Every structure is written in structure tokens, then in C-alpha cells.
PDB file of C-alpha atoms in Angstrom:
ATOM      1  CA  UNK A 146       2.106   8.832  16.747  1.00 44.00           C
ATOM      2  CA  UNK A 147       5.340   7.295  15.278  1.00 54.00           C
ATOM      3  CA  UNK A 148       5.275   5.169  12.194  1.00 62.00           C
ATOM      4  CA  UNK A 149       7.202   1.987  11.989  1.00 71.00           C
ATOM      5  CA  UNK A 150       8.196   0.292   8.882  1.00 80.00           C
ATOM      6  CA  UNK A 151      10.701  -1.732   7.559  1.00 89.00           C
ATOM      7  CA  UNK A 152      13.755   0.013   5.910  1.00 90.00           C
ATOM      8  CA  UNK A 153      15.371  -1.606   2.861  1.00 93.00           C
ATOM      9  CA  UNK A 154      19.283  -1.840   2.992  1.00 94.00           C
ATOM     10  CA  UNK A 155      21.800  -3.493   0.584  1.00 92.00           C
ATOM     11  CA  UNK A 156      24.406  -5.681   2.710  1.00 91.00           C
ATOM     12  CA  UNK A 157      28.128  -5.948   1.637  1.00 90.00           C
ATOM     13  CA  UNK A 158      27.685  -9.244  -0.193  1.00 90.00           C
ATOM     14  CA  UNK A 159      25.089  -7.632  -2.318  1.00 89.00           C
ATOM     15  CA  UNK A 160      21.941  -9.225  -0.747  1.00 92.00           C
ATOM     16  CA  UNK A 161      18.985  -6.921   0.292  1.00 95.00           C
ATOM     17  CA  UNK A 162      17.676  -6.711   3.530  1.00 95.00           C
ATOM     18  CA  UNK A 163      14.206  -5.333   4.834  1.00 94.00           C
ATOM     19  CA  UNK A 164      14.358  -4.838   8.724  1.00 93.00           C
ATOM     20  CA  UNK A 165      13.354  -2.788  11.470  1.00 91.00           C
ATOM     21  CA  UNK A 166      14.926   0.500  11.832  1.00 90.00           C
ATOM     22  CA  UNK A 167      17.588   1.031  14.760  1.00 91.00           C
ATOM     23  CA  UNK A 168      15.464   3.583  16.315  1.00 90.00           C
ATOM     24  CA  UNK A 169      12.932   0.618  17.169  1.00 89.00           C
ATOM     25  CA  UNK A 170      15.728  -0.690  19.594  1.00 91.00           C
ATOM     26  CA  UNK A 171      16.910   2.797  20.784  1.00 94.00           C
ATOM     27  CA  UNK A 172      13.296   3.643  22.068  1.00 94.00           C
ATOM     28  CA  UNK A 173      12.891   0.554  23.841  1.00 94.00           C
ATOM     29  CA  UNK A 174      16.323   0.862  25.398  1.00 95.00           C
ATOM     30  CA  UNK A 175      15.769   4.585  26.458  1.00 95.00           C
ATOM     31  CA  UNK A 176      12.527   3.615  28.267  1.00 94.00           C
ATOM     32  CA  UNK A 177      14.323   0.731  30.143  1.00 94.00           C
ATOM     33  CA  UNK A 178      17.142   2.960  31.132  1.00 95.00           C
ATOM     34  CA  UNK A 179      14.785   5.636  32.463  1.00 94.00           C
ATOM     35  CA  UNK A 180      12.919   3.119  34.323  1.00 91.00           C
ATOM     36  CA  UNK A 181      15.770   1.455  35.668  1.00 91.00           C
ATOM     37  CA  UNK A 182      17.251   4.834  36.921  1.00 91.00           C
ATOM     38  CA  UNK A 183      13.949   5.527  38.929  1.00 87.00           C
ATOM     39  CA  UNK A 184      13.965   2.297  40.424  1.00 86.00           C
ATOM     40  CA  UNK A 185      17.682   2.781  41.346  1.00 86.00           C
ATOM     41  CA  UNK A 186      17.037   6.350  42.810  1.00 86.00           C
ATOM     42  CA  UNK A 187      14.030   5.040  44.758  1.00 82.00           C
ATOM     43  CA  UNK A 188      15.644   1.988  46.213  1.00 77.00           C
ATOM     44  CA  UNK A 189      15.297  -1.502  44.738  1.00 70.00           C
ATOM     45  CA  UNK A 190      13.536  -2.838  47.866  1.00 71.00           C
ATOM     46  CA  UNK A 191      10.892   0.240  47.879  1.00 67.00           C
ATOM     47  CA  UNK A 192       7.215  -0.999  47.606  1.00 72.00           C
ATOM     48  CA  UNK A 193       5.776  -1.594  44.128  1.00 74.00           C
ATOM     49  CA  UNK A 194       8.936  -1.883  42.283  1.00 79.00           C
ATOM     50  CA  UNK A 195       7.977  -4.953  40.837  1.00 83.00           C
ATOM     51  CA  UNK A 196       5.902  -2.989  38.337  1.00 86.00           C
ATOM     52  CA  UNK A 197       8.660  -1.024  36.869  1.00 87.00           C
ATOM     53  CA  UNK A 198      10.911  -4.056  36.813  1.00 88.00           C
ATOM     54  CA  UNK A 199       8.474  -5.946  34.736  1.00 91.00           C
ATOM     55  CA  UNK A 200       8.183  -2.801  32.371  1.00 93.00           C
ATOM     56  CA  UNK A 201      12.015  -2.993  32.194  1.00 94.00           C
ATOM     57  CA  UNK A 202      11.967  -6.647  31.304  1.00 94.00           C
ATOM     58  CA  UNK A 203       9.610  -6.171  28.526  1.00 94.00           C
ATOM     59  CA  UNK A 204      11.447  -3.220  27.145  1.00 94.00           C
ATOM     60  CA  UNK A 205      14.687  -5.094  26.944  1.00 94.00           C
ATOM     61  CA  UNK A 206      12.775  -7.884  25.230  1.00 93.00           C
ATOM     62  CA  UNK A 207      11.668  -5.078  22.763  1.00 92.00           C
ATOM     63  CA  UNK A 208      14.981  -3.904  22.253  1.00 94.00           C
ATOM     64  CA  UNK A 209      16.096  -7.290  21.457  1.00 94.00           C
ATOM     65  CA  UNK A 210      13.424  -8.241  19.215  1.00 93.00           C
ATOM     66  CA  UNK A 211      14.426  -8.581  15.343  1.00 92.00           C
ATOM     67  CA  UNK A 212      12.131  -9.049  12.334  1.00 92.00           C
ATOM     68  CA  UNK A 213      13.802  -9.087   8.822  1.00 94.00           C
ATOM     69  CA  UNK A 214      13.566 -10.296   5.363  1.00 95.00           C
ATOM     70  CA  UNK A 215      16.839 -11.126   3.541  1.00 96.00           C
ATOM     71  CA  UNK A 216      16.844 -11.530  -0.337  1.00 96.00           C
ATOM     72  CA  UNK A 217      19.801 -13.049  -1.598  1.00 95.00           C
ATOM     73  CA  UNK A 218      20.169 -13.702  -5.243  1.00 93.00           C
ATOM     74  CA  UNK A 219      23.451 -15.669  -4.968  1.00 92.00           C
ATOM     75  CA  UNK A 220      21.740 -18.384  -2.993  1.00 93.00           C
ATOM     76  CA  UNK A 221      18.242 -17.966  -4.685  1.00 94.00           C
ATOM     77  CA  UNK A 222      16.598 -17.884  -1.512  1.00 94.00           C
ATOM     78  CA  UNK A 223      14.572 -15.455   0.657  1.00 95.00           C
ATOM     79  CA  UNK A 224      15.242 -15.728   4.348  1.00 96.00           C
ATOM     80  CA  UNK A 225      12.552 -14.525   7.165  1.00 96.00           C
ATOM     81  CA  UNK A 226      13.904 -14.070  10.785  1.00 95.00           C
ATOM     82  CA  UNK A 227      11.693 -13.174  13.732  1.00 94.00           C
ATOM     83  CA  UNK A 228      12.253 -13.481  17.255  1.00 93.00           C
ATOM     84  CA  UNK A 229      14.812 -12.101  19.664  1.00 90.00           C
ATOM     85  CA  UNK A 230      18.293 -11.680  18.791  1.00 89.00           C
ATOM     86  CA  UNK A 231      19.100 -14.610  21.109  1.00 89.00           C
ATOM     87  CA  UNK A 232      16.342 -16.926  20.287  1.00 92.00           C
ATOM     88  CA  UNK A 233      14.851 -16.733  16.900  1.00 92.00           C
ATOM     89  CA  UNK A 234      13.359 -18.630  14.043  1.00 95.00           C
ATOM     90  CA  UNK A 235      14.450 -18.681  10.417  1.00 95.00           C
ATOM     91  CA  UNK A 236      12.644 -19.825   7.494  1.00 96.00           C
ATOM     92  CA  UNK A 237      13.978 -20.172   4.129  1.00 95.00           C
ATOM     93  CA  UNK A 238      12.052 -19.939   0.686  1.00 95.00           C
ATOM     94  CA  UNK A 239      13.635 -20.721  -2.657  1.00 95.00           C
ATOM     95  CA  UNK A 240      12.994 -18.462  -5.350  1.00 94.00           C
ATOM     96  CA  UNK A 241      11.662 -21.305  -7.377  1.00 93.00           C
ATOM     97  CA  UNK A 242       9.013 -21.597  -4.610  1.00 94.00           C
ATOM     98  CA  UNK A 243       7.659 -18.398  -5.194  1.00 94.00           C
ATOM     99  CA  UNK A 244       4.892 -17.678  -7.589  1.00 94.00           C
ATOM    100  CA  UNK A 245       4.579 -13.863  -7.509  1.00 93.00           C
ATOM    101  CA  UNK A 246       5.346 -10.908  -5.296  1.00 94.00           C
ATOM    102  CA  UNK A 247       2.276  -8.805  -4.779  1.00 93.00           C
ATOM    103  CA  UNK A 248       1.421  -5.239  -3.650  1.00 92.00           C
ATOM    104  CA  UNK A 249      -2.251  -4.460  -3.025  1.00 90.00           C
ATOM    105  CA  UNK A 250      -3.886  -1.421  -1.559  1.00 83.00           C
ATOM    106  CA  UNK A 251      -7.041  -0.523  -0.195  1.00 71.00           C
ATOM    107  CA  UNK A 252      -9.028   2.721   0.502  1.00 51.00           C
ATOM    108  CA  UNK A 253     -11.400   2.475   3.408  1.00 53.00           C
ATOM    109  CA  UNK A 254     -14.709   3.988   3.005  1.00 47.00           C
ATOM    110  CA  UNK A 255     -18.094   3.749   4.771  1.00 50.00           C
ATOM    111  CA  UNK A 256     -21.334   2.390   3.307  1.00 50.00           C
ATOM    112  CA  UNK A 257     -21.948   5.582   1.312  1.00 53.00           C
ATOM    113  CA  UNK A 258     -18.818   5.526  -0.508  1.00 54.00           C
ATOM    114  CA  UNK A 259     -17.358   8.260   1.397  1.00 56.00           C
ATOM    115  CA  UNK A 260     -13.768   8.148   2.499  1.00 54.00           C
ATOM    116  CA  UNK A 261     -13.678   7.607   6.232  1.00 55.00           C
ATOM    117  CA  UNK A 262     -11.208   9.900   7.802  1.00 58.00           C
ATOM    118  CA  UNK A 263     -10.540   7.775  10.787  1.00 56.00           C
ATOM    119  CA  UNK A 264      -9.390   4.843   8.603  1.00 62.00           C
ATOM    120  CA  UNK A 265      -6.308   5.173   6.480  1.00 66.00           C
ATOM    121  CA  UNK A 266      -5.352   3.787   3.202  1.00 75.00           C
ATOM    122  CA  UNK A 267      -3.228   0.500   3.607  1.00 82.00           C
ATOM    123  CA  UNK A 268      -0.974  -1.041   1.468  1.00 87.00           C
ATOM    124  CA  UNK A 269       0.087  -4.644   1.873  1.00 90.00           C
ATOM    125  CA  UNK A 270       3.607  -6.183   0.366  1.00 92.00           C
ATOM    126  CA  UNK A 271       3.167  -9.967   0.157  1.00 94.00           C
ATOM    127  CA  UNK A 272       4.812 -13.159  -1.467  1.00 95.00           C
ATOM    128  CA  UNK A 273       2.472 -15.819  -2.926  1.00 94.00           C
ATOM    129  CA  UNK A 274       4.048 -19.504  -2.937  1.00 94.00           C
ATOM    130  CA  UNK A 275       3.453 -21.892  -5.708  1.00 93.00           C
ATOM    131  CA  UNK A 276       1.387 -23.814  -2.987  1.00 94.00           C
ATOM    132  CA  UNK A 277      -0.907 -20.901  -2.790  1.00 92.00           C
ATOM    133  CA  UNK A 278       0.005 -19.739   0.653  1.00 95.00           C
ATOM    134  CA  UNK A 279       0.257 -15.958   0.937  1.00 94.00           C
ATOM    135  CA  UNK A 280       3.058 -14.578   3.288  1.00 94.00           C
ATOM    136  CA  UNK A 281       2.792 -10.913   4.337  1.00 93.00           C
ATOM    137  CA  UNK A 282       6.102  -8.996   4.009  1.00 93.00           C
ATOM    138  CA  UNK A 283       5.171  -5.477   5.138  1.00 91.00           C
ATOM    139  CA  UNK A 284       1.875  -3.693   5.596  1.00 88.00           C
ATOM    140  CA  UNK A 285       1.624   0.290   5.694  1.00 87.00           C
ATOM    141  CA  UNK A 286      -1.077   3.173   6.233  1.00 82.00           C
ATOM    142  CA  UNK A 287      -1.083   6.281   4.354  1.00 74.00           C
ATOM    143  CA  UNK A 288      -0.341   7.565   0.723  1.00 70.00           C
ATOM    144  CA  UNK A 289       3.164   8.121   1.536  1.00 68.00           C
ATOM    145  CA  UNK A 290       4.094   4.989   3.120  1.00 78.00           C
ATOM    146  CA  UNK A 291       2.043   3.217   0.327  1.00 81.00           C
ATOM    147  CA  UNK A 292       4.298   4.861  -2.397  1.00 83.00           C
ATOM    148  CA  UNK A 293       7.529   3.977  -0.444  1.00 88.00           C
ATOM    149  CA  UNK A 294       6.145   0.492  -0.016  1.00 89.00           C
ATOM    150  CA  UNK A 295       5.803  -0.078  -3.822  1.00 90.00           C
ATOM    151  CA  UNK A 296       8.962   1.651  -4.339  1.00 92.00           C
ATOM    152  CA  UNK A 297      10.612  -1.242  -1.973  1.00 92.00           C
ATOM    153  CA  UNK A 298       8.607  -3.816  -3.672  1.00 93.00           C
ATOM    154  CA  UNK A 299       9.814  -2.863  -6.928  1.00 94.00           C
ATOM    155  CA  UNK A 300      13.455  -3.081  -6.085  1.00 95.00           C
ATOM    156  CA  UNK A 301      13.317  -6.209  -4.429  1.00 94.00           C
ATOM    157  CA  UNK A 302      11.429  -7.914  -7.325  1.00 94.00           C
ATOM    158  CA  UNK A 303      13.871  -6.627  -9.745  1.00 94.00           C
ATOM    159  CA  UNK A 304      16.835  -7.788  -7.669  1.00 94.00           C
ATOM    160  CA  UNK A 305      15.295 -11.135  -7.339  1.00 93.00           C
ATOM    161  CA  UNK A 306      13.960 -11.499 -10.756  1.00 92.00           C
ATOM    162  CA  UNK A 307      10.284 -12.382  -9.327  1.00 92.00           C
ATOM    163  CA  UNK A 308       7.324 -11.049 -11.044  1.00 93.00           C
ATOM    164  CA  UNK A 309       5.646  -8.038  -9.221  1.00 92.00           C
ATOM    165  CA  UNK A 310       1.813  -7.418  -9.335  1.00 91.00           C
ATOM    166  CA  UNK A 311       0.723  -3.896  -8.209  1.00 89.00           C
ATOM    167  CA  UNK A 312      -3.199  -3.788  -7.339  1.00 84.00           C
ATOM    168  CA  UNK A 313      -3.627  -0.206  -6.265  1.00 60.00           C
TER     169      UNK A 313
END
């Protein structure tokens, strides 16, 4: 099974961006192209072509999907963008409206205290607003991903000048 986690990049203007990797779009486009080739080869008017066509449309929607956090120190704000590249929504959060950035971790165990092998360790990077509202930025599983998430959170907190609480 493949892991999908946000990647942290620095833009040309100096801001940090936490976004989905490019391979996310490439996989959806690849599936859409394969299905489109199959529909084309078998003929558009063949029986039961509506199912692959619906899957192609869904894959194109997946390829156009974007979700990203932009941390901009020069404007003292954090932007959250989600939706498709054509239609999306953007929310802005000013640094002064943010109480703390938080990384929490959980180890799943059964009732006897033994770690359940089917359930992985989880870590969550979130932002707590002064109003008390908690916004999840990223959630990962596994020890390696949890360590990477903490490293990303530390870089973002240092860049923004916002306190980071790490609870592991």
C-alpha cells in the first residue's frame, strides 16, 4: 500500500508550502489514460462503456484535486486551499489568531496493554486557534512518518515564529 503525505517546499517568495506530491496527480492521470485507451479500442458505443467513462471522470477529478497549506511570513498568515484546481476554497488564518501548533502521537494497544499489530502508531499535526477551534493540518501513521511529520512541524513553527507543542 502506498503512503500519501504532504511534502514541504519553500517557494521563490520565501513562503513555505505543504502540499500533495505530484505523483498523486500522475497516478490518477495514468489510470484515466489507460481506461480511455480501453474505451477507445473497444469502441465508444460498445455495451457497458458508461462504467469506465464514469471512472475516467472520477480519475480526472482526482488528478485535479489539490489540498495545500501556505505559510507566509511576509503576510503573517496561513492559507488553506482545498478543492480542484478549477474550483476551490481558500481560508486565511492570521498568525495572531493562532494560539499554538501541536503535534500529538498515539500508540494503539488492546485492552491488555499489548500493541495491536494491525493498528499503527499515528501522529497528528494541528493548529489551535485562539477561539479554541482545532484544525488538522496533517495526519500520518508509522514511526518513520511520525518523525518526518514532527520535523516538518518544527520547520513550520520556526519559520512562522509560532510555539510548537510536541506530545509523543
